[in-house]
Short mmCIF file of C-alpha atoms in Angstrom, two decimals:
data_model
loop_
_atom_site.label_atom_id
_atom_site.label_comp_id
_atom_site.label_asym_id
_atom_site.label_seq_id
_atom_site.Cartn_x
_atom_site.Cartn_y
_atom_site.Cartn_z
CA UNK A 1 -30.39 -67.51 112.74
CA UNK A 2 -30.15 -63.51 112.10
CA UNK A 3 -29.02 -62.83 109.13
CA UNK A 4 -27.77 -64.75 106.02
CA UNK A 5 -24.15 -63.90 105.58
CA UNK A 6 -22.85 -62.12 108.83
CA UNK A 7 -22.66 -62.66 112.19
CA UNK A 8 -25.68 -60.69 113.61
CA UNK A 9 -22.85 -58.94 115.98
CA UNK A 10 -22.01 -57.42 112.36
CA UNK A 11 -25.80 -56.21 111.78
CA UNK A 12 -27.05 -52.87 112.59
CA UNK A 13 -30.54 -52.17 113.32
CA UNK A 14 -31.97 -48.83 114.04
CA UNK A 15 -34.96 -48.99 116.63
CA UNK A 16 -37.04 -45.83 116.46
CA UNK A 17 -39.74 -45.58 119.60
CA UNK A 18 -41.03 -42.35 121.30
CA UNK A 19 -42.03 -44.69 124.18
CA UNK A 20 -38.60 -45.10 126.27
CA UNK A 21 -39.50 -48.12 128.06
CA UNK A 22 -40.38 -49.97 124.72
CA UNK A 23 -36.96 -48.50 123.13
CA UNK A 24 -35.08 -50.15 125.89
CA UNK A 25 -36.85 -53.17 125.69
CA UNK A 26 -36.51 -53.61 121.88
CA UNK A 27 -32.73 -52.87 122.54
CA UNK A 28 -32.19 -55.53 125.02
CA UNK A 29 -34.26 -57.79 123.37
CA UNK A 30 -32.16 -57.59 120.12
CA UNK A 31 -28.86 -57.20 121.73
CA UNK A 32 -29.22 -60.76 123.33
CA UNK A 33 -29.99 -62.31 119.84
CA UNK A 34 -26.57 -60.50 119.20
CA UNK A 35 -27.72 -57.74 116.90
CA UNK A 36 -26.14 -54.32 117.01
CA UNK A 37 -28.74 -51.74 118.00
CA UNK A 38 -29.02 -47.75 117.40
CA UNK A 39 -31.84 -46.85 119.37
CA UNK A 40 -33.49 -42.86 118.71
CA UNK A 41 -36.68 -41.73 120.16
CA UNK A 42 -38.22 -39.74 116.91
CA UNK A 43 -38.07 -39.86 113.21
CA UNK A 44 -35.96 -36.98 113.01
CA UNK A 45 -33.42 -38.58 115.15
CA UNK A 46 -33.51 -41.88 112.92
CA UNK A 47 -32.68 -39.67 109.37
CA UNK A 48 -30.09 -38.23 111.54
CA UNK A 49 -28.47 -41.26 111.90
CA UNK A 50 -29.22 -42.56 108.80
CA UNK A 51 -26.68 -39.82 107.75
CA UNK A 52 -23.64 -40.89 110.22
CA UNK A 53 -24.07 -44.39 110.12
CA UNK A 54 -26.26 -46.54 107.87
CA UNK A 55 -27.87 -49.65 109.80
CA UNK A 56 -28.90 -53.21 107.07
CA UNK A 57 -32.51 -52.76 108.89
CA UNK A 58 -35.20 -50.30 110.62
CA UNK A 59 -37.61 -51.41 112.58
CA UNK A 60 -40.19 -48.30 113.70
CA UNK A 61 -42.86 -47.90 115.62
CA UNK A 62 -45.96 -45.95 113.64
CA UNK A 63 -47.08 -44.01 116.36
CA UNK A 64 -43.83 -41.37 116.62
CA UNK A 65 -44.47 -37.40 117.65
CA UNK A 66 -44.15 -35.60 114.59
CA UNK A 67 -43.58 -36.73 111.78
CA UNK A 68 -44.73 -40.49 112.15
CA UNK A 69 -43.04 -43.71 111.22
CA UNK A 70 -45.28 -44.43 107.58
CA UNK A 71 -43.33 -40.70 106.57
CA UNK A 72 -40.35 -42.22 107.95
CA UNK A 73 -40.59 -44.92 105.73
CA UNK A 74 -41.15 -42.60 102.57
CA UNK A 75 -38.09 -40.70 103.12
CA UNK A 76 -36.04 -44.00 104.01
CA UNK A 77 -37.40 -45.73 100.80
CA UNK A 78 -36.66 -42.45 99.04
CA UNK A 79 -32.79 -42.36 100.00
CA UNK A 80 -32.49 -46.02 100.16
CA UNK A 81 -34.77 -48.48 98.40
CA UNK A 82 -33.23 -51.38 99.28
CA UNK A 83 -33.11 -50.63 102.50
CA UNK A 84 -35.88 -53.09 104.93
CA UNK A 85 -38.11 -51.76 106.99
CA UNK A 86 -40.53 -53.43 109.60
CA UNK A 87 -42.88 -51.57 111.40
CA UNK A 88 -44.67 -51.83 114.92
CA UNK A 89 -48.32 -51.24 115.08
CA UNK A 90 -50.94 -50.86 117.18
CA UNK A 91 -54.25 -52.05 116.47
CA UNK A 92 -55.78 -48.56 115.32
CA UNK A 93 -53.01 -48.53 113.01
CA UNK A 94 -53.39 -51.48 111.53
CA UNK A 95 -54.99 -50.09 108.21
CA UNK A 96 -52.10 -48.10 107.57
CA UNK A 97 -49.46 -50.43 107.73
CA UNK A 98 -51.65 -52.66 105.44
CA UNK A 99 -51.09 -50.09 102.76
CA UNK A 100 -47.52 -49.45 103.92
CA UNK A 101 -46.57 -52.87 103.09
CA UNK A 102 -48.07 -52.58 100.08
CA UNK A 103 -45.63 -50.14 99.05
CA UNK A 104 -42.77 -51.52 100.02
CA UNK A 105 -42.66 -51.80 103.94
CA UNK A 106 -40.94 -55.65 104.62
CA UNK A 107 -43.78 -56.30 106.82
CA UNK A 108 -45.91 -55.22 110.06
CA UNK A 109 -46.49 -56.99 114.00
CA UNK A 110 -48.98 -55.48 115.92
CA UNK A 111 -48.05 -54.83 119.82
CA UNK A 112 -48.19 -56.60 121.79
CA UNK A 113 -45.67 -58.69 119.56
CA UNK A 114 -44.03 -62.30 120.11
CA UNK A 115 -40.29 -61.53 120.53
CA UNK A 116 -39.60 -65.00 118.23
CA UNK A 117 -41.84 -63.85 115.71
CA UNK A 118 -40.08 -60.30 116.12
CA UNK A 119 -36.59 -62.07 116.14
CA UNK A 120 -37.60 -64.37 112.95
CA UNK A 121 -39.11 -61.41 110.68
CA UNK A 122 -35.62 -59.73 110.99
CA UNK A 123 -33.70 -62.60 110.16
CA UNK A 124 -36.26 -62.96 107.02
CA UNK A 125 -35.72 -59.35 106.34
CA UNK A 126 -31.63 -59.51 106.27
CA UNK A 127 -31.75 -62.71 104.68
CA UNK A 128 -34.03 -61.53 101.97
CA UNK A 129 -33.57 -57.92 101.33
CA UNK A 130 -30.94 -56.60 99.27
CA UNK A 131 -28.42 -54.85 102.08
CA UNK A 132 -26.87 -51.54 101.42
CA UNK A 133 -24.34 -50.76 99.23
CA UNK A 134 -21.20 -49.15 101.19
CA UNK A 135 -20.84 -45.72 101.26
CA UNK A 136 -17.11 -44.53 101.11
CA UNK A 137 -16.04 -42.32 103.51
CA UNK A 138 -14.19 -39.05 103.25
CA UNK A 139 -10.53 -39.81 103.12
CA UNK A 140 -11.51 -43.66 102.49
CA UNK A 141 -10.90 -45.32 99.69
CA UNK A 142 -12.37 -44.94 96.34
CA UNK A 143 -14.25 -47.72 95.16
CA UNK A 144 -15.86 -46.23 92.34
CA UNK A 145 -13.86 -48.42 90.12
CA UNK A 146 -16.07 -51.24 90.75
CA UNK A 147 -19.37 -49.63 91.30
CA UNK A 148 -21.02 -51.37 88.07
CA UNK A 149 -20.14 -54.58 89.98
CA UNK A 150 -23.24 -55.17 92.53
CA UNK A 151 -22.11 -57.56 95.19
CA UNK A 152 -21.84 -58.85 98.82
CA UNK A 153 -20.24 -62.01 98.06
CA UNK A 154 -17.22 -62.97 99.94
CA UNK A 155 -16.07 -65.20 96.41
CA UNK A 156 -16.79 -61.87 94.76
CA UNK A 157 -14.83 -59.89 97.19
CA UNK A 158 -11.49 -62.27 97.09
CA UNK A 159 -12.12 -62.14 93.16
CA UNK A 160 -12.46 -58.25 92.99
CA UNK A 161 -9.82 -58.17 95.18
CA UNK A 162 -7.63 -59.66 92.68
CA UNK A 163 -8.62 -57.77 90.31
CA UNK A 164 -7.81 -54.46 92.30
CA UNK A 165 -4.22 -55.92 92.61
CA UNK A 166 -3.52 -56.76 88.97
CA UNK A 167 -5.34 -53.53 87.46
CA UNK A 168 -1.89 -51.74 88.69
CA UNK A 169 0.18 -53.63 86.01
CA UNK A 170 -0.14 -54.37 82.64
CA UNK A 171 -0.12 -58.08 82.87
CA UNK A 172 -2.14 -59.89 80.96
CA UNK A 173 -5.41 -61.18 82.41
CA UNK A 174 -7.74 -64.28 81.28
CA UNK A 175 -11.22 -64.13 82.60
CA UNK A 176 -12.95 -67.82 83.36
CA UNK A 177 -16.75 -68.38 84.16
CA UNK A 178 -19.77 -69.48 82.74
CA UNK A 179 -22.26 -66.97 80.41
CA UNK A 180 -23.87 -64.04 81.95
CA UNK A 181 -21.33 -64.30 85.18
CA UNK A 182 -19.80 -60.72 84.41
CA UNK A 183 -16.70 -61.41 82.82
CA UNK A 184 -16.82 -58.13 80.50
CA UNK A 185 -17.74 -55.90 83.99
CA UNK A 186 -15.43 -56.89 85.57
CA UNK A 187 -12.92 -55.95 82.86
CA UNK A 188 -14.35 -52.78 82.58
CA UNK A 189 -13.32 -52.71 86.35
CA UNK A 190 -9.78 -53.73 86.09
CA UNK A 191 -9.32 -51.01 83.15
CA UNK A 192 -11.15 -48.29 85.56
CA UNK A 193 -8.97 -49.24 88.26
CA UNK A 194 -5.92 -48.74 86.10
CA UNK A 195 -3.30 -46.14 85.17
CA UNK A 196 -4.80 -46.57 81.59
CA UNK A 197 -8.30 -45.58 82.54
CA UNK A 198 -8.33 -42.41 80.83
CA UNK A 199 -7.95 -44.08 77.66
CA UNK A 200 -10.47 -46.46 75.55
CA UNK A 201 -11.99 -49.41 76.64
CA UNK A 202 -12.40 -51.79 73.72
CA UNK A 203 -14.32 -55.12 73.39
CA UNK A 204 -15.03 -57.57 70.84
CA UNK A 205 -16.43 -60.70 70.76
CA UNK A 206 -14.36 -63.63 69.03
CA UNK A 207 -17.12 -65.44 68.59
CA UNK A 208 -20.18 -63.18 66.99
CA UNK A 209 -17.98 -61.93 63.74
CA UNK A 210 -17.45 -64.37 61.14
CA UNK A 211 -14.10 -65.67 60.68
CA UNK A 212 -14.02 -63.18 57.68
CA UNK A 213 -14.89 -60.66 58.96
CA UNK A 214 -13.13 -60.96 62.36
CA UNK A 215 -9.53 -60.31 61.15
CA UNK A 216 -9.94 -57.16 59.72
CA UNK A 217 -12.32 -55.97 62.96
CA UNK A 218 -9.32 -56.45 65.07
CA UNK A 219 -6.02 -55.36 63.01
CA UNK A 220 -7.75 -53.18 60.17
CA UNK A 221 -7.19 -53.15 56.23
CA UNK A 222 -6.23 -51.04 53.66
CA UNK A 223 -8.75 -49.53 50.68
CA UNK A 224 -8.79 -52.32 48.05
CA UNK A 225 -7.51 -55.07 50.57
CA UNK A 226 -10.85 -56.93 49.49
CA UNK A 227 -14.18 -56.50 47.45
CA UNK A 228 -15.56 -54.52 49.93
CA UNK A 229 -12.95 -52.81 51.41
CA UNK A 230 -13.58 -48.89 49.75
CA UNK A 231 -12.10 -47.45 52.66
CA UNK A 232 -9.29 -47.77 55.16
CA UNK A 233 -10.44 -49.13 58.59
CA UNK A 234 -8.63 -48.72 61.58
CA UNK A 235 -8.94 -52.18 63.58
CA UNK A 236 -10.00 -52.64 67.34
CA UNK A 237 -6.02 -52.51 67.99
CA UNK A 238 -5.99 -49.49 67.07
CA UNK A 239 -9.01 -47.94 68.39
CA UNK A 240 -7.88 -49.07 71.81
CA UNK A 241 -4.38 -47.68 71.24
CA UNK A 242 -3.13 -46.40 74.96
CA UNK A 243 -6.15 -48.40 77.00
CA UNK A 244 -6.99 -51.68 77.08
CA UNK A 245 -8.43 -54.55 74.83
CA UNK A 246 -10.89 -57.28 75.58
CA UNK A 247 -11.07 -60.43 73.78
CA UNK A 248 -14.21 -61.93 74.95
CA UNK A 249 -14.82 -65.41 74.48
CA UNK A 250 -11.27 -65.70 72.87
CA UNK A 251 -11.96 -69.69 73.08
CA UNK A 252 -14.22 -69.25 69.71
CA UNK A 253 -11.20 -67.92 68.01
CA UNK A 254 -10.43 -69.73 64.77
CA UNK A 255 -6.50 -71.05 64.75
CA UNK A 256 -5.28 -69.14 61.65
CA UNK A 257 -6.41 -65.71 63.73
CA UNK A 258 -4.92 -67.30 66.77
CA UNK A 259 -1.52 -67.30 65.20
CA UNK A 260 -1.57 -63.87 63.73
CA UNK A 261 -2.73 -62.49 67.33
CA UNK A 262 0.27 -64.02 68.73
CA UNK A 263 2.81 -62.28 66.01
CA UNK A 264 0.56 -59.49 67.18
CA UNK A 265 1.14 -59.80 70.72
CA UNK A 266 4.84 -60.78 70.41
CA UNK A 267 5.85 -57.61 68.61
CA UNK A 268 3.11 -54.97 69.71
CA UNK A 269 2.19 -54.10 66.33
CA UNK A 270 -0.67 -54.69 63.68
CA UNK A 271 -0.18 -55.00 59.89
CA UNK A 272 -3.58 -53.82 58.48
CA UNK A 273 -4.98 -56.28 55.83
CA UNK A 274 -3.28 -55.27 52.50
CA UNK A 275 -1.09 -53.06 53.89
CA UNK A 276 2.80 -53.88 53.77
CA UNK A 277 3.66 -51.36 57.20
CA UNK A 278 3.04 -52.52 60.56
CA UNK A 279 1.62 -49.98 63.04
CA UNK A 280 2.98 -49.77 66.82
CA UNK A 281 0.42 -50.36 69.66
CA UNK A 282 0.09 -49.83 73.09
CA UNK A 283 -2.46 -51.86 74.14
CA UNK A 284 -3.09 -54.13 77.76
CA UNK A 285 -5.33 -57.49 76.50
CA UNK A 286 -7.85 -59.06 78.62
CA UNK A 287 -9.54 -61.62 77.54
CA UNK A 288 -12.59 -63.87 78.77
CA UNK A 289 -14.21 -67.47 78.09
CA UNK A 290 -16.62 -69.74 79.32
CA UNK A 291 -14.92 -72.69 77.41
CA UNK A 292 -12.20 -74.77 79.24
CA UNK A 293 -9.08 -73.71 77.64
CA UNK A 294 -6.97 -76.56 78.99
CA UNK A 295 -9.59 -79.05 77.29
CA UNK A 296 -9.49 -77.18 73.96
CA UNK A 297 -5.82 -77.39 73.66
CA UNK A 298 -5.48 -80.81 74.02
CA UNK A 299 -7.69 -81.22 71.28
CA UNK A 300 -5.78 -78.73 69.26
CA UNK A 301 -8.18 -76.06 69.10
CA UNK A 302 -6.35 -73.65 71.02
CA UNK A 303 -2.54 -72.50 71.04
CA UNK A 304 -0.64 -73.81 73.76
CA UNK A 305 1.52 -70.37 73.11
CA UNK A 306 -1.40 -68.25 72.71
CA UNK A 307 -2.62 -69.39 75.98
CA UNK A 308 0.43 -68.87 78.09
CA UNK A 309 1.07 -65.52 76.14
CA UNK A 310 -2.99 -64.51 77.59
CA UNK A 311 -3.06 -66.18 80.86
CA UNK A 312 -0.74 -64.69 82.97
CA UNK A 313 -2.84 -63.95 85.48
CA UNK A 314 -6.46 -66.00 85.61
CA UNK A 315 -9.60 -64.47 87.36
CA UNK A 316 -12.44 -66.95 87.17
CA UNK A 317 -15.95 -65.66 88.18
CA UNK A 318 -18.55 -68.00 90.16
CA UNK A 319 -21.95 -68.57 88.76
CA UNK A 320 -25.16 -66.80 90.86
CA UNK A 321 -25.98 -70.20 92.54
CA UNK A 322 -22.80 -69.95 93.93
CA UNK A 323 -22.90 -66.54 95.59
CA UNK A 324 -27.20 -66.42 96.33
CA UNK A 325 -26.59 -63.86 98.76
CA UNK A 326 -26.21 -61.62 95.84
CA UNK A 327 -29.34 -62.27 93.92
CA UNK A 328 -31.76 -60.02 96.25
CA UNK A 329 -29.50 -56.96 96.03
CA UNK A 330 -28.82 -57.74 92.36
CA UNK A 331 -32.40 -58.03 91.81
CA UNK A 332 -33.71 -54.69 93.91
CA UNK A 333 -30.77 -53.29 91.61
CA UNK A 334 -32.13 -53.90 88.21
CA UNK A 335 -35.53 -53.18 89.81
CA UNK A 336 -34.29 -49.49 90.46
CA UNK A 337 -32.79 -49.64 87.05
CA UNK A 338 -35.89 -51.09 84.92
CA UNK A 339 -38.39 -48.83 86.90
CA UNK A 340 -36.72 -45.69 85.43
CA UNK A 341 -36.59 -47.21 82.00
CA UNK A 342 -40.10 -47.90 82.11
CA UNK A 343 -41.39 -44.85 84.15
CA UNK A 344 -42.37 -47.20 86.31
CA UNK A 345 -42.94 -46.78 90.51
CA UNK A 346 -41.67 -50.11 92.00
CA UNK A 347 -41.20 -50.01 95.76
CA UNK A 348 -39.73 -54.03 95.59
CA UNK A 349 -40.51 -57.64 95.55
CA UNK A 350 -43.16 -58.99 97.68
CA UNK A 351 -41.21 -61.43 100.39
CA UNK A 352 -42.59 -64.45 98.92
CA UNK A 353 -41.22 -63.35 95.35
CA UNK A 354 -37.81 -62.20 96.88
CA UNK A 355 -37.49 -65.91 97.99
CA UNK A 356 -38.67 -67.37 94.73
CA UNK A 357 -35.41 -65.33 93.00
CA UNK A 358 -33.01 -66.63 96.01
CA UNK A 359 -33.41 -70.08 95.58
CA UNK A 360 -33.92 -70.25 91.62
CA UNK A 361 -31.91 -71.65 89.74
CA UNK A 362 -29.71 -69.67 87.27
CA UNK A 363 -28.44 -71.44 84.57
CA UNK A 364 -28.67 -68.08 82.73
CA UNK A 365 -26.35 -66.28 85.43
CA UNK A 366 -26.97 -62.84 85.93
CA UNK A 367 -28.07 -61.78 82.63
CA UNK A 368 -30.68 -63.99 83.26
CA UNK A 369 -31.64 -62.46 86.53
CA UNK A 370 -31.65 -59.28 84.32
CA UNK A 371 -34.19 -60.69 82.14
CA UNK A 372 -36.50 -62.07 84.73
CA UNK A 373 -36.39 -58.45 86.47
CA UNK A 374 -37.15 -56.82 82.94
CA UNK A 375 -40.08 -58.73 82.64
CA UNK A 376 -41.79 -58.82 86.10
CA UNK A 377 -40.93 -54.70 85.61
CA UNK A 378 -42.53 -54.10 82.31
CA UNK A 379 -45.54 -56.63 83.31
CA UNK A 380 -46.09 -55.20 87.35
CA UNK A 381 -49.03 -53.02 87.88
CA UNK A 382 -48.43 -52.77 91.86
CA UNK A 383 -45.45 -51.20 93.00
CA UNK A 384 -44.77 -54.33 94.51
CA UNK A 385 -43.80 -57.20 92.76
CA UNK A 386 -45.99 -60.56 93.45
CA UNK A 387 -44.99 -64.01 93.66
CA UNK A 388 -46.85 -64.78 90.14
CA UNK A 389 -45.25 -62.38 88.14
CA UNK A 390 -42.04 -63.87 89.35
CA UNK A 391 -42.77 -67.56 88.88
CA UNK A 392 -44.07 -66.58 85.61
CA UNK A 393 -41.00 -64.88 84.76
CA UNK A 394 -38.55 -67.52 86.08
CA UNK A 395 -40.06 -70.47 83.74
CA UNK A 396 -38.28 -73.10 85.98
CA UNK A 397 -38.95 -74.42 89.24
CA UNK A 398 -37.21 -73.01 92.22
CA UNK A 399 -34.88 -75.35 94.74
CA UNK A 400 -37.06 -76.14 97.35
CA UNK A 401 -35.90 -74.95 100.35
CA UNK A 402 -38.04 -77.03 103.44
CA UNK A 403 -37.44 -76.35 107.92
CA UNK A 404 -35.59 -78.79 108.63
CA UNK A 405 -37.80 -80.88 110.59
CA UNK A 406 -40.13 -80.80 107.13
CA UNK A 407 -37.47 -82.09 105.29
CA UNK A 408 -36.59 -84.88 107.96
CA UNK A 409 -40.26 -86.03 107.97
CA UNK A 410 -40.14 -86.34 104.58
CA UNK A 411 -37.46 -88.03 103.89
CA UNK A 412 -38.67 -90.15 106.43
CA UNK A 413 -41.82 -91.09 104.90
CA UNK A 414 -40.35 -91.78 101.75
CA UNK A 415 -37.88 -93.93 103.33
CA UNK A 416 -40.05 -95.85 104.89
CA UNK A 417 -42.45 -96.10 101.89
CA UNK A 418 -39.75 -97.54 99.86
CA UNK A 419 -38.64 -100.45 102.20
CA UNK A 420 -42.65 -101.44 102.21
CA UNK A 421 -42.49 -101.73 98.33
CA UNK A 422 -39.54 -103.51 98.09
CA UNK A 423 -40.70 -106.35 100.67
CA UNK A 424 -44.09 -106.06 99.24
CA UNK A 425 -45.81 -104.80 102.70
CA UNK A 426 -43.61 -107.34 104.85
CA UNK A 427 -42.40 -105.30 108.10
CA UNK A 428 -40.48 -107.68 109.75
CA UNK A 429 -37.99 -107.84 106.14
CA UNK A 430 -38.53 -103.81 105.63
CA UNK A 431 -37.19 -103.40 109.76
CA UNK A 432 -34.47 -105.72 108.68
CA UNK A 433 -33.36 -103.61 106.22
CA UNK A 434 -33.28 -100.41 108.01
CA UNK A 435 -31.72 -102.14 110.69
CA UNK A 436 -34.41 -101.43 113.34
CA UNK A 437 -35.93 -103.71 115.36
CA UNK A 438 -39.91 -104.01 114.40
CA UNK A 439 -41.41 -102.60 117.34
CA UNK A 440 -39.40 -99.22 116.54
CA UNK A 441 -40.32 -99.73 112.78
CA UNK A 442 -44.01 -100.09 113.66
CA UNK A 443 -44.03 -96.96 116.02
CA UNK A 444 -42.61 -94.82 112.79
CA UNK A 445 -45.06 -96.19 110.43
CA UNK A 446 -47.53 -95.35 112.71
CA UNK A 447 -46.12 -92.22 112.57
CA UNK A 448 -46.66 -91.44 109.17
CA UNK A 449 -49.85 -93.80 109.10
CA UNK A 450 -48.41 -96.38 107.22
CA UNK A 451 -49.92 -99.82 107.42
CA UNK A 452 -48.03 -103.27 105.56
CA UNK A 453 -51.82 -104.14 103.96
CA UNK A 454 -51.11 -100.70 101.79
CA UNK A 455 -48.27 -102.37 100.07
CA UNK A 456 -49.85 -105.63 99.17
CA UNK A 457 -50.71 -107.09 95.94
CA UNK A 458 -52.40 -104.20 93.75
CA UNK A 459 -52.27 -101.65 96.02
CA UNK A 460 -48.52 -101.20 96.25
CA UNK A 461 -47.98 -101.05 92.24
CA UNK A 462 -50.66 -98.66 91.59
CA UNK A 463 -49.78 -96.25 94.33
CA UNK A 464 -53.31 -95.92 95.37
CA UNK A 465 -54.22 -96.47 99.19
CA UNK A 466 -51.14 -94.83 100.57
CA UNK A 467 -52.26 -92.38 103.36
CA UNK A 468 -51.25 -88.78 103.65
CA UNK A 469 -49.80 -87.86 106.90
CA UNK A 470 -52.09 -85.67 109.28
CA UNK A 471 -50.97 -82.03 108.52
CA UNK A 472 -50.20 -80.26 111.81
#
């Protein structure tokens, strides 16, 4: 199916050919499997439109007058890295788009070409490939509010959406999702987005400063409030004075502190430890948890006040499994990122790596993701990033993600595999069981070359004897 989140009537792909009949063929082609196509007849022509309108895929011929389609590629890759690229070649050319592929092309089909295998590399290529980020138009709408936020996903989208809508008051906002989902960007967001966004930003984490500690950090003290206190501090309150506050992970808060944040909250001032003046402040709180808030308060480690008093409005962030199309362009993100940190020259993941991080799973979130990127990045030596460095980096085994008629036969298999243990290698009691009468239960184990004298005595308990299916 073309593409992986869209419609393919949504996709854009720009065609580049010199050879007009093969332009219009490509076009039709593409146009009946429902794709939107921008065909050009140069390279020139294609960075033209690369200006006006910016297409999730180009797929080039090599041979183009002028300036051919491996420059093409550079100066694509150059203005958008994340942008896929598959190139037609023919067989003098083949060398070439070896080593374009190497840095960074998706991949290559020699002409003639299959039109399925053309058809199936460009779903792989929108389905893997991180798509391009949106470029705002003059007179559009700024979005630059959320441009730490790297997404695609429509659960993302409703949630930033949300977020837009609340930034424009000063209601209070509690963040929910699990660790390393983004809770602190996205408050960075909300303040951007606000009429406070000139002022500070401020967070602390409730749960990394000792309970000692932790009052002072947030309302301030007084020289001589305590042992160490030689100075006066100015608390987080403070600091943030005019902007906005998060309290992240606000559900580690010990209950004495919970109780003077409320007084806090209730009459917009602090009273700096050992001081007897409370200080006015202006301050919008967000705060942010992974813990279940409802839970904690019914076992009275949370203020039922406190919570109402935060959770005016509740944002809760899905975890990466739940929004996968997001991990490629996420992960050619950080790549981008990394590679300047490390002076490094990464073109992208290999394909076969790209699908390793899109079906991983991510416990870990997105700072995980982060982590796995740092690593293949300070550990590649190609430009592109193999399939080893990735597995290597990821520590876990990936979902495994079988065609469907692999998975059926499978299952099958196993199915039938199990029924033969259980009636020790009888048939006629396995077809029973299944429900099948035995010459239909016969024809699938010979299917999967399965005979009852496999699952007899010894045989069956060990395991041994049980034939592989014929590959093919």
């Amino acid at each position: 199916m073309p593409g992986s989140d869209s419609s393919p009537a949504r996709t854009n792909i720009l065609v580049v050919d010199d050879d007009a009949d093969m332009l219009r063929l490509l076009s039709m082609r593409l146009t009946a499997a429902g794709y939107r196509v921008t065909a050009v007849g140069s390279a020139e022509a294609a960075l033209n439109q690369l200006d006006i309108e910016q297409p999730q895929l180009v797929l080039s011929d090599v041979q183009l007058p002028g300036r051919d389609g491996l420059a093409l590629f550079d100066l694509v890759r150059a203005r958008h890295p994340a942008l896929p690229v598959i190139l037609l070649t023919a067989h003098g050319t083949i060398p070439d788009a070896v080593e374009a592929t190497a840095r960074g092309v998706f991949t290559y089909l020699t002409k003639p070409f299959d039109g399925k295998a053309l058809l199936d590399k460009i779903a792989q290529a929108l389905s893997l490939s991180a798509p391009t980020a949106a470029v705002v138009p003059k007179g559009g709408h700024d979005e630059s509010w959320r441009d730490e936020i790297v997404s695609r996903s429509a659960r993302m989208a409703e949630v930033l959406a949300e977020a837009k809508m609340v930034a424009q008051s000063d209601a209070s906002v509690l963040m929910l999702g699990d660790s390393g989902t983004g809770k602190e960007l996205l408050a960075r967001a909300i303040h951007k987005a606000s009429a406070r966004a000139k002022k500070p930003f401020v967070a602390v984490n409730c749960g990394a400063i000792p309970e000692a500690l932790l009052e002072s950090e947030l309302f301030g003290h007084m020289r001589g409030a305590f042992t160490d206190a030689v100075t006066n501090h100015k608390g987080l309150f403070q600091t943030a004075d005019g902007g906005t506050l998060l309290l992240d992970e606000i559900g580690d808060m010990p209950l004495a502190l919970q109780v003077k944040l409320l007084r806090v909250l209730q009459e917009r001032a602090v009273r700096p430890l050992g001081s007897s003046q409370s200080i006015p402040v202006d301050v919008r709180i967000l705060s942010a948890t992974h813990r279940d808030l409802e839970q904690a308060m019914a076992a009275g480690q949370f203020r039922e006040d406190l919570y109402y008093r935060l959770n005016v409005v509740t944002l809760t962030l899905p975890p990466l499994g739940e929004r996968r199309e997001d991990i490629a362009l996420l992960a050619q993100h950080f790549l981008q990122l990394l590679a300047a940190k490390y002076h490094k020259r990464l073109s992208g993941f290999a394909p076969e790596a790209l699908k390793a991080l899109t079906t991983a799973a991510w416990p870990g979130n997105v700072r995980q993701l982060h982590n796995v990127v740092e690593q293949v990045c300070a550990l590649s030596t190609t430009p592109l990033v193999p399939l080893a460095l990735v597995q290597r980096a990821l520590r876990q085994p990936a979902i495994e993600v079988l065609p469907y008629a692999e998975a059926k036969r499978k299952f099958e298999r196993e199915y039938l595999i199990n029924l033969l243990k259980l009636t020790d290698g009888n048939a006629a009691d396995a077809a029973r069981l299944a429900d099948r009468n035995r010459t239909e239960f016969y024809r699938l184990m010979q299917k999967h070359e399965l005979t009852p004298g496999l699952f007899k005595g010894d045989s069956a308990a060990s395991g041994e004897g049980v034939a592989e299916p014929r590959q093919g």
